[in-house]
Amino acid sequence: IKMNDILTTKELGKNFKHKRVLDQINLNVPTGKIYCIMGPNGAGKSTLLKIISGIEKPTEGVITFKGKDWKREDLKVIGSLIEEPGLFDNLTVEENIKLKLKLHRVENKNQEQILNTLGFGDHNQEKVKGFSTGMRQRLGIALAFMGNPDLVILDEPTNGLDTFGIHELRELLMLEKKQGKTIIIASHMLSEIQKVADRIAILGDGKLLLEEDYEPETDLEELFISTLEKAGIKHD
């Protein structure tokens, strides 16, 4: 384990009934970087993110967070958006944020900055129930960053976002990275990964096929396809 890795997994495995969904995954996520996970549908990306954000338990293996065994208290400093944003429809944007901070017993330092970057300027007092998919997704992303977490985990964060939303998300990622946050993203959007990634991982059939620092001159699509083909995996 390198001392500057905020999170590592060792031989992480997950079975659902008799199906092997993750097989001996060894991740090394460096502190203060954007770590991007790619893979075809069914590769195990969401399951992996659910395990490191405490939603699922691994069948075997070890997760370390900041050099110690991962424990539930760590979730206080881990923000996440996995699948649907968990929002309270009958509350406003502001009330959703207050509730989240209260539940996690954290305070927020840069709430305004996060909301403004994601284009919430004038929607603060609106109830969430009238929101479009894109607005809900933006709020889910905003909530993941609230309370100043050390690590933020985002599963397909561009889902439902239009071009503006994707641009704002990218701005937020860069801003938060500058402030020292570590961000793990699983995404299908290779074009977006190319713009933000510091380190990349490729999953296929529940196995980690590649993990390396990302060099901007790399042709990501070619790397992705050739990595899957080498492993004999049909990509979608």
Short mmCIF file of C-alpha atoms in Angstrom, two decimals:
data_model
loop_
_atom_site.label_atom_id
_atom_site.label_comp_id
_atom_site.label_asym_id
_atom_site.label_seq_id
_atom_site.Cartn_x
_atom_site.Cartn_y
_atom_site.Cartn_z
CA ILE A 1 0.00 0.00 0.00
CA LYS A 2 1.36 3.38 -0.96
CA MET A 3 1.05 5.85 1.89
CA ASN A 4 -0.75 8.35 -0.31
CA ASP A 5 -3.67 6.07 -1.22
CA ILE A 6 -6.89 7.11 0.52
CA LEU A 7 -8.64 3.83 -0.29
CA THR A 8 -7.44 0.39 -1.30
CA THR A 9 -9.20 -2.94 -1.76
CA LYS A 10 -7.45 -6.26 -1.47
CA GLU A 11 -8.83 -9.42 -3.09
CA LEU A 12 -12.34 -7.97 -2.87
CA GLY A 13 -14.98 -10.46 -3.98
CA LYS A 14 -18.77 -10.51 -4.13
CA ASN A 15 -21.17 -13.37 -4.85
CA PHE A 16 -24.90 -12.98 -5.34
CA LYS A 17 -26.40 -16.42 -4.70
CA HIS A 18 -24.19 -18.53 -6.98
CA LYS A 19 -23.07 -15.82 -9.31
CA ARG A 20 -19.58 -14.33 -8.96
CA VAL A 21 -20.05 -10.58 -9.51
CA LEU A 22 -16.64 -9.31 -8.35
CA ASP A 23 -13.49 -11.38 -8.34
CA GLN A 24 -10.31 -10.44 -6.43
CA ILE A 25 -10.41 -6.70 -7.01
CA ASN A 26 -7.28 -4.80 -5.92
CA LEU A 27 -7.85 -1.05 -6.24
CA ASN A 28 -5.42 1.72 -5.26
CA VAL A 29 -7.14 5.10 -5.12
CA PRO A 30 -4.68 7.98 -4.63
CA THR A 31 -5.59 10.84 -2.30
CA GLY A 32 -6.73 14.07 -3.92
CA LYS A 33 -7.16 12.58 -7.39
CA ILE A 34 -10.04 11.73 -9.70
CA TYR A 35 -10.21 7.96 -10.13
CA CYS A 36 -12.40 6.76 -13.02
CA ILE A 37 -13.80 3.25 -13.36
CA MET A 38 -14.96 2.02 -16.76
CA GLY A 39 -16.45 -1.21 -17.97
CA PRO A 40 -19.27 -2.58 -20.11
CA ASN A 41 -22.73 -3.13 -18.61
CA GLY A 42 -22.70 -5.91 -16.06
CA ALA A 43 -18.96 -5.56 -15.39
CA GLY A 44 -19.57 -5.04 -11.64
CA LYS A 45 -18.97 -1.27 -11.43
CA SER A 46 -22.08 -0.42 -9.42
CA THR A 47 -21.58 -3.37 -7.08
CA LEU A 48 -18.00 -2.27 -6.43
CA LEU A 49 -19.12 1.30 -5.65
CA LYS A 50 -21.92 0.02 -3.41
CA ILE A 51 -19.39 -1.99 -1.40
CA ILE A 52 -16.95 0.88 -0.90
CA SER A 53 -19.79 3.22 0.06
CA GLY A 54 -21.24 0.78 2.59
CA ILE A 55 -24.47 -0.19 0.80
CA GLU A 56 -23.41 -3.81 0.11
CA LYS A 57 -21.12 -6.10 2.07
CA PRO A 58 -18.30 -7.89 0.26
CA THR A 59 -18.24 -11.69 0.31
CA GLU A 60 -14.51 -11.56 0.99
CA GLY A 61 -11.54 -9.25 0.89
CA VAL A 62 -10.36 -6.18 2.75
CA ILE A 63 -11.00 -2.47 2.24
CA THR A 64 -8.69 0.08 3.81
CA PHE A 65 -9.56 3.74 4.15
CA LYS A 66 -6.82 6.18 5.12
CA GLY A 67 -4.52 3.30 5.99
CA LYS A 68 -6.92 1.52 8.39
CA ASP A 69 -9.60 -1.11 7.92
CA TRP A 70 -12.76 0.52 6.52
CA LYS A 71 -15.50 0.91 9.13
CA ARG A 72 -19.02 2.34 9.14
CA GLU A 73 -17.96 5.54 10.93
CA ASP A 74 -15.88 6.37 7.84
CA LEU A 75 -19.14 7.10 6.01
CA LYS A 76 -19.20 10.45 7.83
CA VAL A 77 -16.42 11.59 5.51
CA ILE A 78 -17.54 9.69 2.40
CA GLY A 79 -20.18 11.26 0.14
CA SER A 80 -21.88 9.21 -2.55
CA LEU A 81 -24.43 9.17 -5.33
CA ILE A 82 -25.22 5.63 -6.41
CA GLU A 83 -28.12 4.96 -8.77
CA GLU A 84 -31.10 7.24 -7.97
CA PRO A 85 -30.47 10.34 -5.83
CA GLY A 86 -32.21 9.80 -2.46
CA LEU A 87 -34.25 12.99 -2.28
CA PHE A 88 -37.23 14.03 -0.17
CA ASP A 89 -39.75 15.26 -2.74
CA ASN A 90 -41.86 17.32 -0.39
CA LEU A 91 -38.85 19.33 0.84
CA THR A 92 -37.03 22.20 -0.84
CA VAL A 93 -33.44 22.05 -2.06
CA GLU A 94 -32.32 23.87 1.09
CA GLU A 95 -34.28 21.53 3.40
CA ASN A 96 -32.90 18.43 1.66
CA ILE A 97 -29.38 19.75 2.32
CA LYS A 98 -30.09 20.62 5.97
CA LEU A 99 -31.52 17.17 6.56
CA LYS A 100 -28.53 15.42 5.02
CA LEU A 101 -26.06 17.46 7.10
CA LYS A 102 -28.07 16.75 10.24
CA LEU A 103 -28.25 13.01 9.59
CA HIS A 104 -24.51 12.83 8.98
CA ARG A 105 -23.81 15.22 11.87
CA VAL A 106 -21.57 17.37 9.73
CA GLU A 107 -21.54 21.03 8.93
CA ASN A 108 -21.12 22.56 5.58
CA LYS A 109 -18.49 25.01 4.54
CA ASN A 110 -18.94 25.55 0.81
CA GLN A 111 -22.65 24.95 0.22
CA GLU A 112 -23.13 28.15 -1.81
CA GLN A 113 -20.19 27.38 -4.05
CA ILE A 114 -21.40 23.85 -4.81
CA LEU A 115 -24.96 24.97 -5.57
CA ASN A 116 -23.87 27.89 -7.72
CA THR A 117 -21.45 25.75 -9.72
CA LEU A 118 -24.27 23.30 -10.43
CA GLY A 119 -26.62 26.10 -11.45
CA PHE A 120 -28.98 26.14 -8.46
CA GLY A 121 -28.77 29.90 -7.95
CA ASP A 122 -32.50 30.56 -7.81
CA HIS A 123 -33.92 27.09 -7.08
CA ASN A 124 -32.94 26.89 -3.43
CA GLN A 125 -36.44 27.37 -2.07
CA GLU A 126 -38.19 25.16 -4.63
CA LYS A 127 -39.66 21.82 -3.68
CA VAL A 128 -37.91 18.90 -5.29
CA LYS A 129 -41.05 17.15 -6.49
CA GLY A 130 -41.38 19.38 -9.56
CA PHE A 131 -37.79 18.81 -10.65
CA SER A 132 -36.76 17.24 -13.97
CA THR A 133 -34.48 14.18 -14.01
CA GLY A 134 -31.51 16.45 -14.72
CA MET A 135 -32.26 18.77 -11.78
CA ARG A 136 -32.70 15.78 -9.47
CA GLN A 137 -29.37 14.40 -10.65
CA ARG A 138 -27.66 17.76 -10.04
CA LEU A 139 -29.08 17.89 -6.51
CA GLY A 140 -27.94 14.31 -5.89
CA ILE A 141 -24.42 15.30 -6.95
CA ALA A 142 -24.56 18.45 -4.78
CA LEU A 143 -25.63 16.37 -1.76
CA ALA A 144 -22.72 13.95 -2.28
CA PHE A 145 -20.32 16.88 -1.87
CA MET A 146 -22.11 18.50 1.09
CA GLY A 147 -20.47 18.34 4.51
CA ASN A 148 -16.96 18.51 3.11
CA PRO A 149 -16.27 14.76 2.68
CA ASP A 150 -12.74 13.48 2.04
CA LEU A 151 -13.93 10.98 -0.57
CA VAL A 152 -16.87 11.29 -2.98
CA ILE A 153 -18.18 8.30 -4.95
CA LEU A 154 -20.32 8.95 -8.05
CA ASP A 155 -21.98 6.23 -10.14
CA GLU A 156 -22.76 7.43 -13.69
CA PRO A 157 -23.01 11.09 -12.56
CA THR A 158 -23.80 12.38 -16.08
CA ASN A 159 -27.10 10.39 -16.17
CA GLY A 160 -29.92 12.71 -17.15
CA LEU A 161 -27.64 15.75 -17.48
CA ASP A 162 -27.71 17.95 -20.57
CA THR A 163 -24.61 19.55 -22.07
CA PHE A 164 -24.73 22.44 -19.59
CA GLY A 165 -25.17 20.07 -16.67
CA ILE A 166 -22.21 17.97 -17.78
CA HIS A 167 -20.09 21.10 -18.10
CA GLU A 168 -21.11 22.27 -14.60
CA LEU A 169 -20.37 18.83 -13.18
CA ARG A 170 -16.89 18.95 -14.71
CA GLU A 171 -16.30 22.41 -13.19
CA LEU A 172 -17.40 21.13 -9.80
CA LEU A 173 -15.11 18.09 -10.01
CA MET A 174 -12.11 20.28 -10.81
CA LEU A 175 -12.99 22.74 -8.06
CA GLU A 176 -13.38 20.01 -5.45
CA LYS A 177 -10.18 18.28 -6.52
CA LYS A 178 -8.33 21.57 -6.07
CA GLN A 179 -9.64 21.62 -2.51
CA GLY A 180 -8.06 18.23 -1.88
CA LYS A 181 -11.01 15.90 -2.35
CA THR A 182 -10.64 12.42 -3.77
CA ILE A 183 -13.36 11.49 -6.26
CA ILE A 184 -14.23 8.04 -7.61
CA ILE A 185 -16.43 7.98 -10.70
CA ALA A 186 -17.90 5.08 -12.66
CA SER A 187 -18.96 6.22 -16.09
CA HIS A 188 -19.76 5.09 -19.62
CA MET A 189 -18.85 8.49 -21.00
CA LEU A 190 -15.26 7.98 -22.12
CA SER A 191 -15.16 11.51 -23.57
CA GLU A 192 -15.87 12.95 -20.09
CA ILE A 193 -13.42 10.61 -18.35
CA GLN A 194 -10.69 11.86 -20.68
CA LYS A 195 -11.25 15.40 -19.41
CA VAL A 196 -11.03 14.67 -15.67
CA ALA A 197 -9.24 11.37 -14.96
CA ASP A 198 -5.97 11.14 -13.03
CA ARG A 199 -6.12 7.35 -12.71
CA ILE A 200 -8.27 4.84 -14.54
CA ALA A 201 -9.50 1.31 -13.95
CA ILE A 202 -11.23 -1.03 -16.38
CA LEU A 203 -13.53 -3.77 -15.11
CA GLY A 204 -14.86 -6.66 -17.16
CA ASP A 205 -16.82 -9.73 -16.01
CA GLY A 206 -16.21 -8.76 -12.38
CA LYS A 207 -12.42 -8.65 -12.77
CA LEU A 208 -10.05 -5.70 -12.67
CA LEU A 209 -8.43 -5.82 -16.12
CA LEU A 210 -6.38 -2.63 -15.86
CA GLU A 211 -5.46 0.06 -13.37
CA GLU A 212 -3.03 2.83 -14.30
CA ASP A 213 -2.35 6.56 -14.15
CA TYR A 214 -4.07 8.24 -17.04
CA GLU A 215 -1.95 10.10 -19.57
CA PRO A 216 -3.93 12.73 -21.53
CA GLU A 217 -2.47 11.59 -24.85
CA THR A 218 -3.89 8.07 -24.36
CA ASP A 219 -6.65 7.09 -26.79
CA LEU A 220 -9.09 5.95 -24.14
CA GLU A 221 -11.54 4.27 -26.47
CA GLU A 222 -8.80 2.21 -28.07
CA LEU A 223 -7.36 1.27 -24.66
CA PHE A 224 -10.83 0.32 -23.39
CA ILE A 225 -11.71 -1.88 -26.36
CA SER A 226 -8.30 -3.55 -26.63
CA THR A 227 -8.27 -4.28 -22.86
CA LEU A 228 -11.67 -5.99 -23.09
CA GLU A 229 -10.72 -7.89 -26.23
CA LYS A 230 -7.49 -9.13 -24.67
CA ALA A 231 -9.55 -10.50 -21.82
CA GLY A 232 -11.95 -12.11 -24.29
CA ILE A 233 -14.88 -9.97 -23.18
CA LYS A 234 -17.61 -8.95 -25.58
CA HIS A 235 -18.31 -5.25 -25.14
CA ASP A 236 -21.66 -3.60 -25.66
#
